[in-house]
XYZ file of C-alpha atoms in Angstrom:
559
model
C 4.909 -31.506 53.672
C 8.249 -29.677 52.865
C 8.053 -27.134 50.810
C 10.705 -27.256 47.714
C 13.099 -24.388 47.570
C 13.549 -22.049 44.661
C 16.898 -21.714 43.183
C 18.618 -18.469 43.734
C 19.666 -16.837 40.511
C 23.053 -15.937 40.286
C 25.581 -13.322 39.767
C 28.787 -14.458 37.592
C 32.161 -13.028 37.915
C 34.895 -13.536 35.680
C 38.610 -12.374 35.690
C 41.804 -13.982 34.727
C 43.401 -12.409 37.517
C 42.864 -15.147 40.369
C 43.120 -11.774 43.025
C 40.808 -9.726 41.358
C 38.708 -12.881 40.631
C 38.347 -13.166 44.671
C 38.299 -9.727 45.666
C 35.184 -9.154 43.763
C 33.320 -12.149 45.049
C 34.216 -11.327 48.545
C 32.390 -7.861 47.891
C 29.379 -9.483 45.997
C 29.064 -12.289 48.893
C 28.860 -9.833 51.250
C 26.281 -7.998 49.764
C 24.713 -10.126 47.613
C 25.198 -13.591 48.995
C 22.030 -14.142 51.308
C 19.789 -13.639 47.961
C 21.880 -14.490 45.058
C 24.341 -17.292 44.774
C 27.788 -15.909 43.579
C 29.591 -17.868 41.082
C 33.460 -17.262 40.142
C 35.586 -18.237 37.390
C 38.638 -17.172 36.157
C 38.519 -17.280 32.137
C 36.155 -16.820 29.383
C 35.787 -20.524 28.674
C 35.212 -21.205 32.131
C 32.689 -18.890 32.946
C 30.613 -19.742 29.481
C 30.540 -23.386 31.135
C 29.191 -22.356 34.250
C 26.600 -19.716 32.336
C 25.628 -23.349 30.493
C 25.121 -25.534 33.531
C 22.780 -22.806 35.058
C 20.748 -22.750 32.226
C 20.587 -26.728 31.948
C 19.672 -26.455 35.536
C 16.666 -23.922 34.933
C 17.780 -21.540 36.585
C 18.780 -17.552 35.900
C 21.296 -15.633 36.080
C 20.460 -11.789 36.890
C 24.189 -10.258 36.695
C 27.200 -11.173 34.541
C 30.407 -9.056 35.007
C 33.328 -10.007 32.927
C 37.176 -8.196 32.784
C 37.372 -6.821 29.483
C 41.166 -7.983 29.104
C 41.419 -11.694 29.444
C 43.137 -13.893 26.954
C 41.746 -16.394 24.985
C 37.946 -14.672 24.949
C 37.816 -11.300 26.118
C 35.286 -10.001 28.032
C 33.102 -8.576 25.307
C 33.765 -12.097 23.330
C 31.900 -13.622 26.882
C 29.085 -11.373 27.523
C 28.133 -11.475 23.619
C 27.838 -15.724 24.023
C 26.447 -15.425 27.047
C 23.691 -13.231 26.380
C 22.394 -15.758 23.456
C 21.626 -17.692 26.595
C 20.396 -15.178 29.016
C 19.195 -12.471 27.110
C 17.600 -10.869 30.296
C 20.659 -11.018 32.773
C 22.358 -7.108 32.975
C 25.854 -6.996 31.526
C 28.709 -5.691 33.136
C 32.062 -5.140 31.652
C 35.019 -4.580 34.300
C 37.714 -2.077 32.882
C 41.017 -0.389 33.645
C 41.286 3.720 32.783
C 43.017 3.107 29.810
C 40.027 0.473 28.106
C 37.497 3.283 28.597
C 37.065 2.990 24.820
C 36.539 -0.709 24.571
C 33.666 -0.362 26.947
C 32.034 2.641 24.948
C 32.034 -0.049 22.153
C 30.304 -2.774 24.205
C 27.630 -0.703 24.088
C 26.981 -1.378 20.707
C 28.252 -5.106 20.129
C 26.602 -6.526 23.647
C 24.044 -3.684 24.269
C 25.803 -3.345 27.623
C 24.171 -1.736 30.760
C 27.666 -0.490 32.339
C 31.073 -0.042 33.112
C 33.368 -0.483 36.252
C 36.442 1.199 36.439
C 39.093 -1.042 38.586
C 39.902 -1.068 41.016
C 36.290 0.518 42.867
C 37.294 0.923 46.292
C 35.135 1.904 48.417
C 32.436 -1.190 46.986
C 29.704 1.224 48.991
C 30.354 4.046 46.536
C 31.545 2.838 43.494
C 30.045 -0.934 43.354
C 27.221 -1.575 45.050
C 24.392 1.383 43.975
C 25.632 0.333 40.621
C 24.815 -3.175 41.336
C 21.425 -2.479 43.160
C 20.071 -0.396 40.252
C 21.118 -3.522 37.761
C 19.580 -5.722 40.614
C 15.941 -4.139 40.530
C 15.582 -3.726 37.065
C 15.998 -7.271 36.304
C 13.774 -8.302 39.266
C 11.072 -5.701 37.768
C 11.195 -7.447 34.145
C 9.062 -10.117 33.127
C 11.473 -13.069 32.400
C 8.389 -15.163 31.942
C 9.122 -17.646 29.012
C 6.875 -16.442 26.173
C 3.604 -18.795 25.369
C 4.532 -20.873 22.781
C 3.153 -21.535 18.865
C 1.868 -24.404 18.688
C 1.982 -26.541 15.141
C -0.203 -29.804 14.631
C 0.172 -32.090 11.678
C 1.322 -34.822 9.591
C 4.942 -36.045 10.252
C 5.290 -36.455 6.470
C 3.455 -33.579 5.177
C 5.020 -31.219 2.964
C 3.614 -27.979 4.407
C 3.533 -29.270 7.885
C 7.148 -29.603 6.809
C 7.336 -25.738 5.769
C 5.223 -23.982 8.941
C 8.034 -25.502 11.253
C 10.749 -24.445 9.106
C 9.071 -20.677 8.763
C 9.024 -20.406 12.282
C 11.899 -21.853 13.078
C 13.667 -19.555 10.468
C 12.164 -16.263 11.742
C 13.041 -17.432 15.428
C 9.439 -17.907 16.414
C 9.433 -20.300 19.396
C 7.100 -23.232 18.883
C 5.816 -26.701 19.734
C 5.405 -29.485 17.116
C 2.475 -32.289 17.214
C 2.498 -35.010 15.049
C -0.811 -36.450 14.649
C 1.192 -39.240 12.924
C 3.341 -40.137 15.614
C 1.315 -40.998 18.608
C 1.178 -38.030 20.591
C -1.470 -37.766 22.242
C -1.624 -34.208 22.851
C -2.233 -33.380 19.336
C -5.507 -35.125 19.704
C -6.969 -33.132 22.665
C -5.469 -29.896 21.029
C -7.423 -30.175 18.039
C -11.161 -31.388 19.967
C -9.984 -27.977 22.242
C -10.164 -25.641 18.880
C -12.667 -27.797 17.316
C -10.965 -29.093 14.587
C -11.068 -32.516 13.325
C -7.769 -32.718 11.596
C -9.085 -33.215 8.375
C -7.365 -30.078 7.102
C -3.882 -29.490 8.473
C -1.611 -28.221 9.577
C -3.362 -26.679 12.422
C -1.597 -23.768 14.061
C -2.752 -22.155 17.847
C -0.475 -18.675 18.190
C 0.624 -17.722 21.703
C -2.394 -15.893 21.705
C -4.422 -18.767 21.607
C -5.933 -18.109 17.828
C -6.443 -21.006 15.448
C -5.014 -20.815 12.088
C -5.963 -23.925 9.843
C -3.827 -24.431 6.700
C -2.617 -20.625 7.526
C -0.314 -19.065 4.564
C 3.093 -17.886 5.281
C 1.735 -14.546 5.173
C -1.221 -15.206 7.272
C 1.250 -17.055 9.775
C 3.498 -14.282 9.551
C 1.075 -11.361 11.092
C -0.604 -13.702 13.620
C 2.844 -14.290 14.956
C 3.920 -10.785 15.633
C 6.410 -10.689 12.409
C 6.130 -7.623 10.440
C 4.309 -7.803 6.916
C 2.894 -4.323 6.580
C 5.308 -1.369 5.741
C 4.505 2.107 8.070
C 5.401 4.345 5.092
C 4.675 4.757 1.778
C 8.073 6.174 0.632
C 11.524 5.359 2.152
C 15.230 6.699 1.030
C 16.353 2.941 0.822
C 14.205 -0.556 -0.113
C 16.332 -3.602 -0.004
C 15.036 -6.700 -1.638
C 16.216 -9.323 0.293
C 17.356 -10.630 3.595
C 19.913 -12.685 3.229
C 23.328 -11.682 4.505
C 23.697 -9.011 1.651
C 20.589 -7.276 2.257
C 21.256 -7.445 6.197
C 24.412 -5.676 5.538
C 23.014 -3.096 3.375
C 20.584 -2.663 5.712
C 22.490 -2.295 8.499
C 24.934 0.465 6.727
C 21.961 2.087 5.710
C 20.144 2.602 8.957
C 23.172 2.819 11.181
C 24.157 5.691 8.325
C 20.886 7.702 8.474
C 19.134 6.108 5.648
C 15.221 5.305 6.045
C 15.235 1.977 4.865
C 12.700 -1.093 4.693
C 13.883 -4.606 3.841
C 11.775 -6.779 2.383
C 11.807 -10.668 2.388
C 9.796 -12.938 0.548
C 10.043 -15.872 3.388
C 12.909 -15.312 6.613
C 15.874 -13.134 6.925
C 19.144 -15.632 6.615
C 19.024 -16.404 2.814
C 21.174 -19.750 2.617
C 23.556 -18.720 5.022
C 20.763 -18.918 7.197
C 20.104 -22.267 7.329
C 24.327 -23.273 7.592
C 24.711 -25.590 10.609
C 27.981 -23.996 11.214
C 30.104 -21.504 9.444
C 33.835 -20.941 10.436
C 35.330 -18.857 7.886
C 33.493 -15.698 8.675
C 35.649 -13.256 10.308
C 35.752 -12.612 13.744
C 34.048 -16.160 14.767
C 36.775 -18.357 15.478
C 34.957 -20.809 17.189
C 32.544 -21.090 14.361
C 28.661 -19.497 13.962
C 25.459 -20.915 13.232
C 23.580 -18.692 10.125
C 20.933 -18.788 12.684
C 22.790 -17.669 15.461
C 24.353 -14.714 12.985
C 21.076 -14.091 11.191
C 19.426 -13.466 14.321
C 22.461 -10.666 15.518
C 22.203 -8.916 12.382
C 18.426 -9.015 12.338
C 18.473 -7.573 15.989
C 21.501 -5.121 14.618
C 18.836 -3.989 11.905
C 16.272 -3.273 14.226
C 18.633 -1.316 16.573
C 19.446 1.187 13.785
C 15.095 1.611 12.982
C 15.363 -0.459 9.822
C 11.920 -1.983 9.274
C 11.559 -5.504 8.604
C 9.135 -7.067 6.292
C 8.466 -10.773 6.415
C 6.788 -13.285 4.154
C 6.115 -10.091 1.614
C 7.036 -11.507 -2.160
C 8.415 -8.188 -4.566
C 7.324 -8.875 -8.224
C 7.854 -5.707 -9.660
C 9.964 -3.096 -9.970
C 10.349 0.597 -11.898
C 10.863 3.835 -12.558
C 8.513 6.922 -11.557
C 10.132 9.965 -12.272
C 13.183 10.203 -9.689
C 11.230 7.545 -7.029
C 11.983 3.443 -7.779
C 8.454 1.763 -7.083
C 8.474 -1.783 -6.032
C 5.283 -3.849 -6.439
C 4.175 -6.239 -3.615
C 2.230 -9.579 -4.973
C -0.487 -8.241 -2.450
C -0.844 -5.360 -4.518
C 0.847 -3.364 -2.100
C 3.343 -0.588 -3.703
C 6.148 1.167 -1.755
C 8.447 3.635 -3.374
C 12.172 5.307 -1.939
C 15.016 7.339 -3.783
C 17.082 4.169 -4.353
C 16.761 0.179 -3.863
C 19.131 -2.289 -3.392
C 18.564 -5.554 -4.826
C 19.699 -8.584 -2.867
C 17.253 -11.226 -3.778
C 19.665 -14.646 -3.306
C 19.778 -18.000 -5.127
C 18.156 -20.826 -3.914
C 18.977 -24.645 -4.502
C 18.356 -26.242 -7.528
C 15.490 -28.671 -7.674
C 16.976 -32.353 -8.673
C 15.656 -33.442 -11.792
C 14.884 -36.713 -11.362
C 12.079 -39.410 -11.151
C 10.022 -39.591 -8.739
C 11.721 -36.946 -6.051
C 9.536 -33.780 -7.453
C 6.463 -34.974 -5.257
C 8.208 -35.799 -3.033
C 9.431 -32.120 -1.627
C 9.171 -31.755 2.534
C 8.257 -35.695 2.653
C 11.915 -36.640 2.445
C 13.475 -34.320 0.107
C 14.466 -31.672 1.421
C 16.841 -28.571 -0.407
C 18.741 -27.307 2.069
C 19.996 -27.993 5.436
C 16.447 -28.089 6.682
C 18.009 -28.341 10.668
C 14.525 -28.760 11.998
C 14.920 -32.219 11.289
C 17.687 -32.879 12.254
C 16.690 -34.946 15.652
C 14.165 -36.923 13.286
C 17.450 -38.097 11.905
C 18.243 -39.861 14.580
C 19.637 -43.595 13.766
C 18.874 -43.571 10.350
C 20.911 -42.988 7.384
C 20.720 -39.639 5.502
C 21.566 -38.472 1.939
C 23.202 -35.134 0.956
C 23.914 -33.975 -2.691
C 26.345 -31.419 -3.548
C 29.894 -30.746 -3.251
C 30.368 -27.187 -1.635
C 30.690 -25.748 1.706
C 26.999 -25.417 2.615
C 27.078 -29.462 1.996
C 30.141 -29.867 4.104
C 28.375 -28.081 7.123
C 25.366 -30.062 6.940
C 27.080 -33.310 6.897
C 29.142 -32.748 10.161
C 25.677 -31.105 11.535
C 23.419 -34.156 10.572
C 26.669 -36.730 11.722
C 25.707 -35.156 15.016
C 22.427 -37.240 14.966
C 22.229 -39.752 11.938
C 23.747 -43.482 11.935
C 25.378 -42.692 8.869
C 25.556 -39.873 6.593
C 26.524 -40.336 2.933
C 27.698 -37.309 0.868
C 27.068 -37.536 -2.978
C 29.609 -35.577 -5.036
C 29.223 -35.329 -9.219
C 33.366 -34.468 -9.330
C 35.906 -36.730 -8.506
C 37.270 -35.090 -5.599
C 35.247 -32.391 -2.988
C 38.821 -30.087 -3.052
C 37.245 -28.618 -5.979
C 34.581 -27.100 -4.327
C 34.665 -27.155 -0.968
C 36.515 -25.365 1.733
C 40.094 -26.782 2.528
C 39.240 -26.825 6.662
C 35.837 -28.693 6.055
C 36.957 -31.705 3.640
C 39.649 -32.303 6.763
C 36.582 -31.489 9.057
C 34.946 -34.355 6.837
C 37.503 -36.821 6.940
C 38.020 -36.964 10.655
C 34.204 -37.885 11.091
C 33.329 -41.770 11.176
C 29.670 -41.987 10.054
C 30.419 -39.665 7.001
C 30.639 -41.258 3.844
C 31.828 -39.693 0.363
C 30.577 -41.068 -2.691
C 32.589 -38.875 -5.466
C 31.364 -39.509 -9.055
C 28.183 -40.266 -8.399
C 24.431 -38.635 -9.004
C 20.961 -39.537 -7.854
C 18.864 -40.285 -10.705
C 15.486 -41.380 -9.074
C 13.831 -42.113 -5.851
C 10.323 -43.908 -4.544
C 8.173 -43.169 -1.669
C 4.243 -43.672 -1.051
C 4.312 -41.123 2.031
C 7.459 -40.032 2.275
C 11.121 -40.682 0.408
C 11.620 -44.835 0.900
C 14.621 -45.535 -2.116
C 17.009 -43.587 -3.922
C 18.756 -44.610 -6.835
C 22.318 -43.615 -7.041
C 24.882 -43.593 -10.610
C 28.199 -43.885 -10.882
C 29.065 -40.799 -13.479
C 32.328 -42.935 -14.958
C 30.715 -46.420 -15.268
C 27.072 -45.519 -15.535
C 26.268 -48.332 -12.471
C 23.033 -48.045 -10.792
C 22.659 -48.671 -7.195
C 18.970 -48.462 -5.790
C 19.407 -47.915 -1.953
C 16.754 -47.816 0.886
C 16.298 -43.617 2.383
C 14.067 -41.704 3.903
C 15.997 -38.544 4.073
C 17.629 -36.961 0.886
C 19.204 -32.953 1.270
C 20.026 -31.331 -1.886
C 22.674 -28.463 -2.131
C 23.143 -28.353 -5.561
C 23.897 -25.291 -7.656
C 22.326 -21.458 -7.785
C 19.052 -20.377 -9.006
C 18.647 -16.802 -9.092
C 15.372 -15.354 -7.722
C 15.132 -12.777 -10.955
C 12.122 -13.889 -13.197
C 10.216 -10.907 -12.009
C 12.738 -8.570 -13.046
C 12.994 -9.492 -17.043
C 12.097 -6.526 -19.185
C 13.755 -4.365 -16.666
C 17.119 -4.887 -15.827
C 20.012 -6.579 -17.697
C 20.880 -10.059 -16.887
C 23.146 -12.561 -18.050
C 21.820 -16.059 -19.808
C 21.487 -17.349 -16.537
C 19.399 -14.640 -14.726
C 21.911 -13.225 -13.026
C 21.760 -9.506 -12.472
C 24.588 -7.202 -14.423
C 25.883 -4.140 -13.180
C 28.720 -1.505 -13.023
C 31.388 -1.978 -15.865
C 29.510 -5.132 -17.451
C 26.664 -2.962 -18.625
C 29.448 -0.967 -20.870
C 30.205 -3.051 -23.961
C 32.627 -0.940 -26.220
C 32.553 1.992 -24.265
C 28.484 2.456 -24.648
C 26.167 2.603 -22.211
C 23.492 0.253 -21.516
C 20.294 0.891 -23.414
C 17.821 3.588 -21.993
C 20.282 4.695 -19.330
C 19.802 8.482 -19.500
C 22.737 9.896 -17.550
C 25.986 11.366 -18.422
C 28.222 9.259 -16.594
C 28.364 5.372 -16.322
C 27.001 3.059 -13.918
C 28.610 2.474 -10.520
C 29.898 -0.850 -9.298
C 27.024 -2.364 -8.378
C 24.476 -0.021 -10.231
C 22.666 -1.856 -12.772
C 21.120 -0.846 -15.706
C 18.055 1.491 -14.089
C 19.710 3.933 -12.075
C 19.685 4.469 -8.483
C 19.438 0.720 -8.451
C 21.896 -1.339 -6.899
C 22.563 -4.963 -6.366
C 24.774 -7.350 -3.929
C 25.247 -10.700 -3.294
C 24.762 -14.151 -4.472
C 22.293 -12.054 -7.453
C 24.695 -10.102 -8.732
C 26.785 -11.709 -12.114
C 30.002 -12.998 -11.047
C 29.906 -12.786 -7.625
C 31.906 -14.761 -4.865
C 29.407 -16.893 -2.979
C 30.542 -16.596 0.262
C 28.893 -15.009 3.438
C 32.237 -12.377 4.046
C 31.403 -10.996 0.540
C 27.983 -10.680 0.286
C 27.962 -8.650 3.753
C 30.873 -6.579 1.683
C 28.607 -6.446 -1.113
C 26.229 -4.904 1.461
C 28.094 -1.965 3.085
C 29.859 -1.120 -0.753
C 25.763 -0.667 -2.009
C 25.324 1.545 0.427
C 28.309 3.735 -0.232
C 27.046 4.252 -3.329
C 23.590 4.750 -2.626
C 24.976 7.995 -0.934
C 26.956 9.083 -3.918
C 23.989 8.430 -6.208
C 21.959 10.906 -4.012
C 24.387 13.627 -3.262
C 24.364 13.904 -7.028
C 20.949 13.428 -7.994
């Protein structure tokens, strides 16, 4: 019987100078070659390929060294894709004298483990102890993949539907069961925990704990996800962690600040849940919000910000110089100043029929778990704006035919110039302009919708099982009337709105007015999609971020 060999992992090289390119795989063959296979390539693009065949292949890489100066992607550009794929492999960036700096930066953007200067003659001295020290460490780790989450229910249940999308949000790995759908394993995993899937969904943690019908708090903490704050007073809170609060937070701790965010349900906000965003600078290529939600999370984390998950803020004041907010757990945590970046969420379409019909079909959001269950079927999206143009090119990817529903007569309106070309380059996407769903049926799940022409008043019933909504902003802000001004539509006001006719907003008890983005209790601040009047757009809310922040420092110098 022959024994099947193991793959050797491999060390990458990359340099857009073909001589350099070969000199340095000559030294790492030489070396290296007998236990590690040496791969070469001679640009960014080229070397992300190769790191993407080795992973499709199963195998690991344990060493990537990439020139820092190489057109098209630099060096840093490469290691900082590459590592989304192997987080574990040691990263090497290759530099001349004179991009010392650029390396010191790496350090931050790539979390890289060193620097070579070129060239490194003699390899003996200069390359190779280097190399060996990288070498054992990553042999030492444990690149074990982690024991997966495990999630059994109902293919059309609604909070089946919403424990895959927590996880998936929060970037808990996991594996879904449908009881519905004929596998089998779900079965045998539910007679193994002794459950007789009467109540579901069933969740089995890593761990090997059973959670049945767990809350998102409840899933939260068995997962290893933060809920519980370790202080009781902090010199920053932010309320939300969407990309607003991310950036505050990450100002804030990278500045010195303690700070705790706090997030009712996973970091992201809408951006989040964007298939692809490629207007955020410094992506070219385009970023998932998960992909960037994750990096800024991990950014967070990096500068000791702690991270609360699936903890819901319903109160807020004043206690003498502290601000207090109130936990729905009962839970209270106080800090000199808070930032308030609480978000907007979809509007819920009012019409017949769809309300009970939430996670069994209708869906607000992109909802990307689903996306494979897409497959050859024909999917629904409402709305008109940019996070509806992502989805639509995301779920082309997988449906037969994807129709976009637009009130207004044209998506130029509202949309992104780049995406409504995007849009019309794309086959299986169809644009219905001037039209709005009015109803939809479904025992189960969603089985009809029932489309109307805005102009004519036409009704078209059509046959669906998957309807996305991205209509309009709802601001998270009930919990906050009584204490701070907002607009008719709950948004929050702040800086010069509070001043009408040169008076300050009532009860504000300092001689000078609000800041910017102070609103109408002092020493608290709010950014993003919350705040009246803002632009909705990832590039400002992140802005919103870093200007809170600013001013949270001013605000305490002078307190």
């Amino acid at each position: 019987m022959t024994t099947p060999q193991v793959a050797r992992p491999s060390i990458l090289t990359v340099d857009d100078d073909p001589g350099v390119s070969r000199s340095v795989a000559r030294d790492l063959r030489r070396k290296y070659g007998r236990d590690y296979r040496i791969v070469r390539a001679e640009s960014g693009a080229q070397a992300l390929d190769a790191v993407r065949e080795i992973k499709l292949r199963g195998e690991e890489v344990a060493v990537l060294l990439a020139d820092y100066r190489m057109p098209g992607m630099s060096g840093i550009e490469f290691l900082e894709a590459a590592m989304d794929l192997f987080p574990a492999a040691r990263r090497v960036l290759l530099t001349a004298y004179a991009d010392t700096d650029a390396a010191i930066r790496a350090i931050n953007v790539v979390d890289l483990d060193h620097y070579l200067l070129k060239p490194w003659d003699p390899p003996e001295e200069k390359l190779y102890p280097v190399l060996d020290d990288l070498l054992g460490a990553w042999q030492a780790a444990d690149r074990r993949p982690a024991r997966q989450v495990r999630v059994i229910g109902h293919r059309w249940s609604s909070r089946s539907y919403e424990v895959r999308d927590f996880l998936a949000r929060n970037s808990v790995p996991f594996r879904w069961h449908a009881l519905d759908d004929g596998d089998t394993e779900a079965g045998r995993l539910l007679t193994a925990c002794g459950e007789d899937g009467v109540r579901l969904p069933v969740v089995i943690t890593a761990a090997g704990e059973t959670l049945v019908e767990p809350s998102d708090a409840e899933l939260a903490d068995r997962v290893g996800l933060t809920t519980r704050p370790s202080a009781d007073f902090y010199d920053l809170i932010v309320v939300g962690g969407g990309p607003a609060g991310l950036g505050a937070a990450v100002y804030g701790g990278s500045e010195g600040l303690r700070t705790v965010l706090v997030e009712r349900r996973a970091t992201g906000g809408q951006a989040g849940t964007s298939s692809r965003i490629e207007n955020y600078l410094g992506f070219p290529d385009g970023v998932s919000g998960e992909q960037l939600t994750d990096r800024a999370r991990r950014q967070a984390l990096k500068f000791d910000v702690e991270v609360l998950t699936a903890c819901d803020v319903v109160g807020l004041e004043a206690r003498g110089s502290a601000r207090v907010v109130r936990l729905d757990d009962g839970t209270e945590l106080a800090a000199h100043t808070v930032i308030l970046a609480t978000g907007v969420s979809y509007r819920v379409l009012d019409a017949p029929g769809l309300g009970a019909l939430t996670g069994r079909g209708v869906f607000y959001g992109a909802a990307t778990t689903e996306g494979p269950s897409c497959a050859g079927q024909d999917v629904y999206l409402v709305g008109g704006a940019n996070s509806a143009g992502q989805a639509a090119l995301y779920f082309a990817a997988h449906a037969r035919r994807v129709v976009l529903v637009v009130r207004g007569d044209s998506l130029a309106r509202s949309m992104s110039h780049y995406l409504v070309e995007q849009l019309a380059r794309v086959d299986n996407v169809e644009v219905r302009t001037c039209t709005e769903v009015v109803g939809g049926t479904g025992e189960e799940h969603l089985e009809s919708v029932t489309l109307r022409h805005t102009k004519t008043g036409e009704t078209t019933t059509v046959p669906a099982s998957w309807l996305f909504a991205f209509i309009g902003a709802a601001p998270h802000t009930d919990w906050l009337a009584g204490t701070l001004a907002r607009d008719e539509r709950g948004f929050v006001l702040s800086g010069p709105d509070l001043v009408t006719d040169g008076r300050l907003p009532e009860g504000w008890d300092l001689d000078r007015p609000p800041y910017h983005l102070e609103t109408s209790l002092p020493g608290v601040f709010v950014a993003g999609d919350v705040r009246a009047d803002s632009v909705k757009r990832v590039a400002s809310a992140v802005g919103d971020g870093a200007m809170a922040v600013s001013l949270v420092h001013r605000y305490l110098e002078r307190s």
